[in-house]
Short mmCIF file of C-alpha atoms in Angstrom, two decimals:
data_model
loop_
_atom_site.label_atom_id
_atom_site.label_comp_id
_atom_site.label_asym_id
_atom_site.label_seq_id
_atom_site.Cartn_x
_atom_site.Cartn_y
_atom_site.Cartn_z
CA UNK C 16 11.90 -9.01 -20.41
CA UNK C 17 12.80 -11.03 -17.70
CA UNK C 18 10.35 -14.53 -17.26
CA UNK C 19 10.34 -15.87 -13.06
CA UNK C 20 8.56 -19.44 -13.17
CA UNK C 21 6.11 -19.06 -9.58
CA UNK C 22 5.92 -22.38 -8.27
CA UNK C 23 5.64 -24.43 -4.58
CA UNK C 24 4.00 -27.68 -3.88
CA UNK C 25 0.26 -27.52 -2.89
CA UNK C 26 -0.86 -24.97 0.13
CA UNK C 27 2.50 -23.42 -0.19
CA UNK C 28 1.44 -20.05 -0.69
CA UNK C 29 1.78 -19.79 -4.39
CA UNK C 30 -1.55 -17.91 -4.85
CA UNK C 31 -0.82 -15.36 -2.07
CA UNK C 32 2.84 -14.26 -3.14
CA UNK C 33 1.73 -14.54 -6.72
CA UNK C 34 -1.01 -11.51 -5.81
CA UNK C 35 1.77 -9.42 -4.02
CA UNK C 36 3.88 -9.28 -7.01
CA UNK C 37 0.47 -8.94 -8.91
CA UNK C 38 -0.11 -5.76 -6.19
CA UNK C 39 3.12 -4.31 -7.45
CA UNK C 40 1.72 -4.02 -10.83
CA UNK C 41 3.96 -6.97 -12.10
CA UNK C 42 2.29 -8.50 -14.71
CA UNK C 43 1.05 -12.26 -13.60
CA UNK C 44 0.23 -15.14 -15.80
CA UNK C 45 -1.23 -18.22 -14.11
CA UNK C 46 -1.52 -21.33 -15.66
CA UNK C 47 -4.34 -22.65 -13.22
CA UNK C 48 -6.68 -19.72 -14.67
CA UNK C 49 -5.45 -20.71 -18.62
CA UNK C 50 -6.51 -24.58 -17.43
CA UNK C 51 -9.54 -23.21 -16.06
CA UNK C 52 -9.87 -21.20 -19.20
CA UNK C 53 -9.54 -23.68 -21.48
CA UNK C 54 -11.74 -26.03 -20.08
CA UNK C 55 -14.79 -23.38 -20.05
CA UNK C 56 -17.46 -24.62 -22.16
CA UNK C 57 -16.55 -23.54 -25.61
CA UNK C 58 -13.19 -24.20 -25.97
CA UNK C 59 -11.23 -26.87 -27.84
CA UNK C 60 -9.70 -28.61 -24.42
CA UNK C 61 -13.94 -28.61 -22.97
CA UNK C 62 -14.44 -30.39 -25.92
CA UNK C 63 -11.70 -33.40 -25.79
CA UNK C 64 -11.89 -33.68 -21.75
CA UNK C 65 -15.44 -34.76 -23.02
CA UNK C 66 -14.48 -37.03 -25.38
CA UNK C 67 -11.75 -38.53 -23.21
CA UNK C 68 -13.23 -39.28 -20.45
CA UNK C 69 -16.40 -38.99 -20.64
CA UNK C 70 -19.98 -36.62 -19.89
CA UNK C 71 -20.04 -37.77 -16.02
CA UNK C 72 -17.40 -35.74 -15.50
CA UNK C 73 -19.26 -32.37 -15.85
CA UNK C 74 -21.63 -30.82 -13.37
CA UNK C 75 -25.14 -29.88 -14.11
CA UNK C 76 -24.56 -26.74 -15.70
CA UNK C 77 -22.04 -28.87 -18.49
CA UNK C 78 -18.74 -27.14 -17.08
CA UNK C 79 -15.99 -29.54 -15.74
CA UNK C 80 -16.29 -30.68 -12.03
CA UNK C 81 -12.86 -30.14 -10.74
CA UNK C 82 -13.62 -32.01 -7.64
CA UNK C 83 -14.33 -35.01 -9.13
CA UNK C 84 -11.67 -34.95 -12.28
CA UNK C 85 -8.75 -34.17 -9.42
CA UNK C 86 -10.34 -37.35 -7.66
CA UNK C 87 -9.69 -39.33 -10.76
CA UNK C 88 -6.78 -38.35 -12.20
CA UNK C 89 -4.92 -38.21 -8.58
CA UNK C 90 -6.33 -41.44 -8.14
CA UNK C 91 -4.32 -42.37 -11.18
CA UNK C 92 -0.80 -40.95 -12.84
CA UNK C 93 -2.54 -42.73 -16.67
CA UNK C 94 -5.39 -40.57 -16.29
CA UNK C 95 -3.33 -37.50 -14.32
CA UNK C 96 -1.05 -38.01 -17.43
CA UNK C 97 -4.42 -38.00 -19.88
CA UNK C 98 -5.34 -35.03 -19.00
CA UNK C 99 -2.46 -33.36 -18.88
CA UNK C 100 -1.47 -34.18 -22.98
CA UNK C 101 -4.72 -32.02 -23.58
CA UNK C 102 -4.60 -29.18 -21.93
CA UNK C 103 -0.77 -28.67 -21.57
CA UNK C 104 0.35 -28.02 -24.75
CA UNK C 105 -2.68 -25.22 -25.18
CA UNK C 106 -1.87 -23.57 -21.88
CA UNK C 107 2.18 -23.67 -23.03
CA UNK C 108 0.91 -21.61 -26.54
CA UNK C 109 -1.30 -19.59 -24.19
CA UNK C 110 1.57 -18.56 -21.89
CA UNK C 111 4.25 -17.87 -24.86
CA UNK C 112 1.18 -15.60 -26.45
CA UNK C 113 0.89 -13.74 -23.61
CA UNK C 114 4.49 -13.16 -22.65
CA UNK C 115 5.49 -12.26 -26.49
CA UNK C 116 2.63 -9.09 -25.48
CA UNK C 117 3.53 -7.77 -22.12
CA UNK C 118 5.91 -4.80 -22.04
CA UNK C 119 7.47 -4.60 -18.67
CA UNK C 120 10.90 -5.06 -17.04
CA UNK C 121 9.79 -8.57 -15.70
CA UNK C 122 6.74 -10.71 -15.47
CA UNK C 123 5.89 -13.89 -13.37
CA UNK C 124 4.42 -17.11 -14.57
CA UNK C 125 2.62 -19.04 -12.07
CA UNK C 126 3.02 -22.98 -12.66
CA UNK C 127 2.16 -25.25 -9.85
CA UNK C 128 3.79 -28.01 -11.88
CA UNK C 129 6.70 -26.34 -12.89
CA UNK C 130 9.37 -28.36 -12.39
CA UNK C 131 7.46 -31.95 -13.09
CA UNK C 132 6.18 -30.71 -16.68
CA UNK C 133 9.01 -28.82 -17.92
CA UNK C 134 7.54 -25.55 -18.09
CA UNK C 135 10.86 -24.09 -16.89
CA UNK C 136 12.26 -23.80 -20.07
CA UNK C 137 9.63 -20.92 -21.23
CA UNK C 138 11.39 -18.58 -17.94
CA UNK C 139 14.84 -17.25 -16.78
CA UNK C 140 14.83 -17.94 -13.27
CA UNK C 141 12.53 -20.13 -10.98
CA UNK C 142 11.15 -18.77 -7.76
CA UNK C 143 10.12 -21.73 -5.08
CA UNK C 144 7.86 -21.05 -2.65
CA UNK C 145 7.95 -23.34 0.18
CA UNK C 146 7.17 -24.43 3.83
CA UNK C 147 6.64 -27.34 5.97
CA UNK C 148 4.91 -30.26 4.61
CA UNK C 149 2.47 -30.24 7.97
CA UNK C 150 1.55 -26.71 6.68
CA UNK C 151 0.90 -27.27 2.94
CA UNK C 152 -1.80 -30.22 4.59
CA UNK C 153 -3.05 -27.74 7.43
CA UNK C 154 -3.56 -25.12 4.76
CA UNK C 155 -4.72 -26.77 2.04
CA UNK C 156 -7.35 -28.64 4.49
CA UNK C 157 -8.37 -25.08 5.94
CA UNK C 158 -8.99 -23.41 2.19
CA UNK C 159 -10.48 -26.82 0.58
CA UNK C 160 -12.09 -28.69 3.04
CA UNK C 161 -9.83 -31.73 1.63
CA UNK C 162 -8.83 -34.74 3.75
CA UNK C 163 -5.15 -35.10 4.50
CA UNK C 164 -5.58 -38.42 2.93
CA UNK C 165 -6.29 -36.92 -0.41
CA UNK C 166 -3.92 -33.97 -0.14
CA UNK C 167 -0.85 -36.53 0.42
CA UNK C 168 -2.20 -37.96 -2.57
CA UNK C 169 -1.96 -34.91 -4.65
CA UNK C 170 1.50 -33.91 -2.74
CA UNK C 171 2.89 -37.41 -4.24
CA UNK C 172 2.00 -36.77 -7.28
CA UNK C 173 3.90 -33.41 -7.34
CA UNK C 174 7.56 -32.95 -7.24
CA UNK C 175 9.32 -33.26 -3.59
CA UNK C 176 10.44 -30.02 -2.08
CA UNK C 177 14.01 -31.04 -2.18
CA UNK C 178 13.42 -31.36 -6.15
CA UNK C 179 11.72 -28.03 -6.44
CA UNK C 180 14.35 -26.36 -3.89
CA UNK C 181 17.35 -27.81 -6.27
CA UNK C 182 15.52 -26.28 -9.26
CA UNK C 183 15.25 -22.96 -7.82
CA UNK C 184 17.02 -19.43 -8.20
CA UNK C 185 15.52 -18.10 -5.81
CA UNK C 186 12.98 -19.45 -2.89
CA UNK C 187 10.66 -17.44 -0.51
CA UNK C 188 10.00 -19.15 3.21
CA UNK C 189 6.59 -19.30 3.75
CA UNK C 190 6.73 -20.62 7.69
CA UNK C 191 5.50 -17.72 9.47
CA UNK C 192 3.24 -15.00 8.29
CA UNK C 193 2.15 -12.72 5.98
CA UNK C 194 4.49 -9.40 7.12
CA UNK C 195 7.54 -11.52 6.56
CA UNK C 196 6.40 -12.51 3.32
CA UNK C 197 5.66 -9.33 2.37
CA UNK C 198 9.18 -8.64 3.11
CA UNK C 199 10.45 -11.30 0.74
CA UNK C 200 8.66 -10.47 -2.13
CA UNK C 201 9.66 -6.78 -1.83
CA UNK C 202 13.44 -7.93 -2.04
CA UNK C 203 12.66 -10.25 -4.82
CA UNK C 204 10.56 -7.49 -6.67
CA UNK C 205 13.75 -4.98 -6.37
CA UNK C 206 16.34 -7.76 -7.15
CA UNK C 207 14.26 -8.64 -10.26
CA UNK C 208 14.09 -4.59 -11.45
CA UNK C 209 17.55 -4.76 -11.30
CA UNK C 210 18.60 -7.90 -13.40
CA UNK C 211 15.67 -6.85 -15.78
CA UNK C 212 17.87 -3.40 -16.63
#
């Protein structure tokens, strides 16, 4: 089976072109939902994000406030780095799990951090999506309700586009709108049939 690595910097468009291939009955793993998954109440990583740093980071109902654990750990790369030594390693085994049980000619893995964590070594090509930095910030700002201040912030803490774009195989323009991506990821979806067979 052939592995494609998803990735693009923040607002990039990850999520949407991730869902068309999804739409296409490609099978999708997404390492966001495994982190979100494995930080549920319950689990092992729940349990040490506790212990690390601390019970103010939950909400009332004891489940992780995201808001204010990406505040801290974009705030700083010892904490970013922290939190990343717990739950990486589980969503890695997660990921393998998963893609050692799915029968089908190709599957993508969505990894926002792709190229800065090493995750490309569990895929056999890497698919970049990208656009504008002034539209990752205008997006992300539209869906979030984040200031540009703190999106910058979580934009320098992610690879630069030029090292994602070096990384990739393959990389889908995400400038205009959603017909021409459409288009993209049907050529992708029939180029990646083919080097599957």
């Amino acid at each position: 089976m052939l592995r494609i690595g998803l990735t693009g910097g923040i607002g990039s468009g990850k999520s949407t072109v991730a869902q068309m291939f999804a739409a296409r009955n490609v099978p999708l793993i997404d390492t966001d939902e495994l982190a979100r998954e494995l930080a549920e109440p319950g689990q092992a990583g729940h349990a040490e994000i506790v212990e690390q740093f601390g019970a103010d980071m939950l909400d009332a109902a004891g489940r992780l406030d995201r808001a204010k654990m990406r505040a801290r750990v974009f705030a700083d790369p010892t904490e970013r780095r922290r939190l990343e030594n717990i739950l990486h390693p589980a969503i890695r085994a997660e990921t393998q799990r998963r893609l050692e049980h799915t029968a089908a000619p190709y599957a993508i893995v969505a990894v926002p951090l792709l190229v800065e964590t090493g995750f490309d070594d569990l895929v056999d090509r890497v698919l970049v999506v990208d656009c504008t930095e002034a539209l990752q910030i205008h997006r992300t700002a539209a869906r979030s309700g984040l200031a540009a201040a703190e999106i910058q912030r979580v934009m320098a803490a992610q690879a630069s586009r030029e090292q994602r774009l070096a990384r990739a195989d393959d990389v889908i323009e995400n400038n205009a709108g959603l017909a021409e991506l459409e288009q993209q990821v049907a050529r992708l979806h029939a180029q990646y049939l083919a080097l599957a067979r």
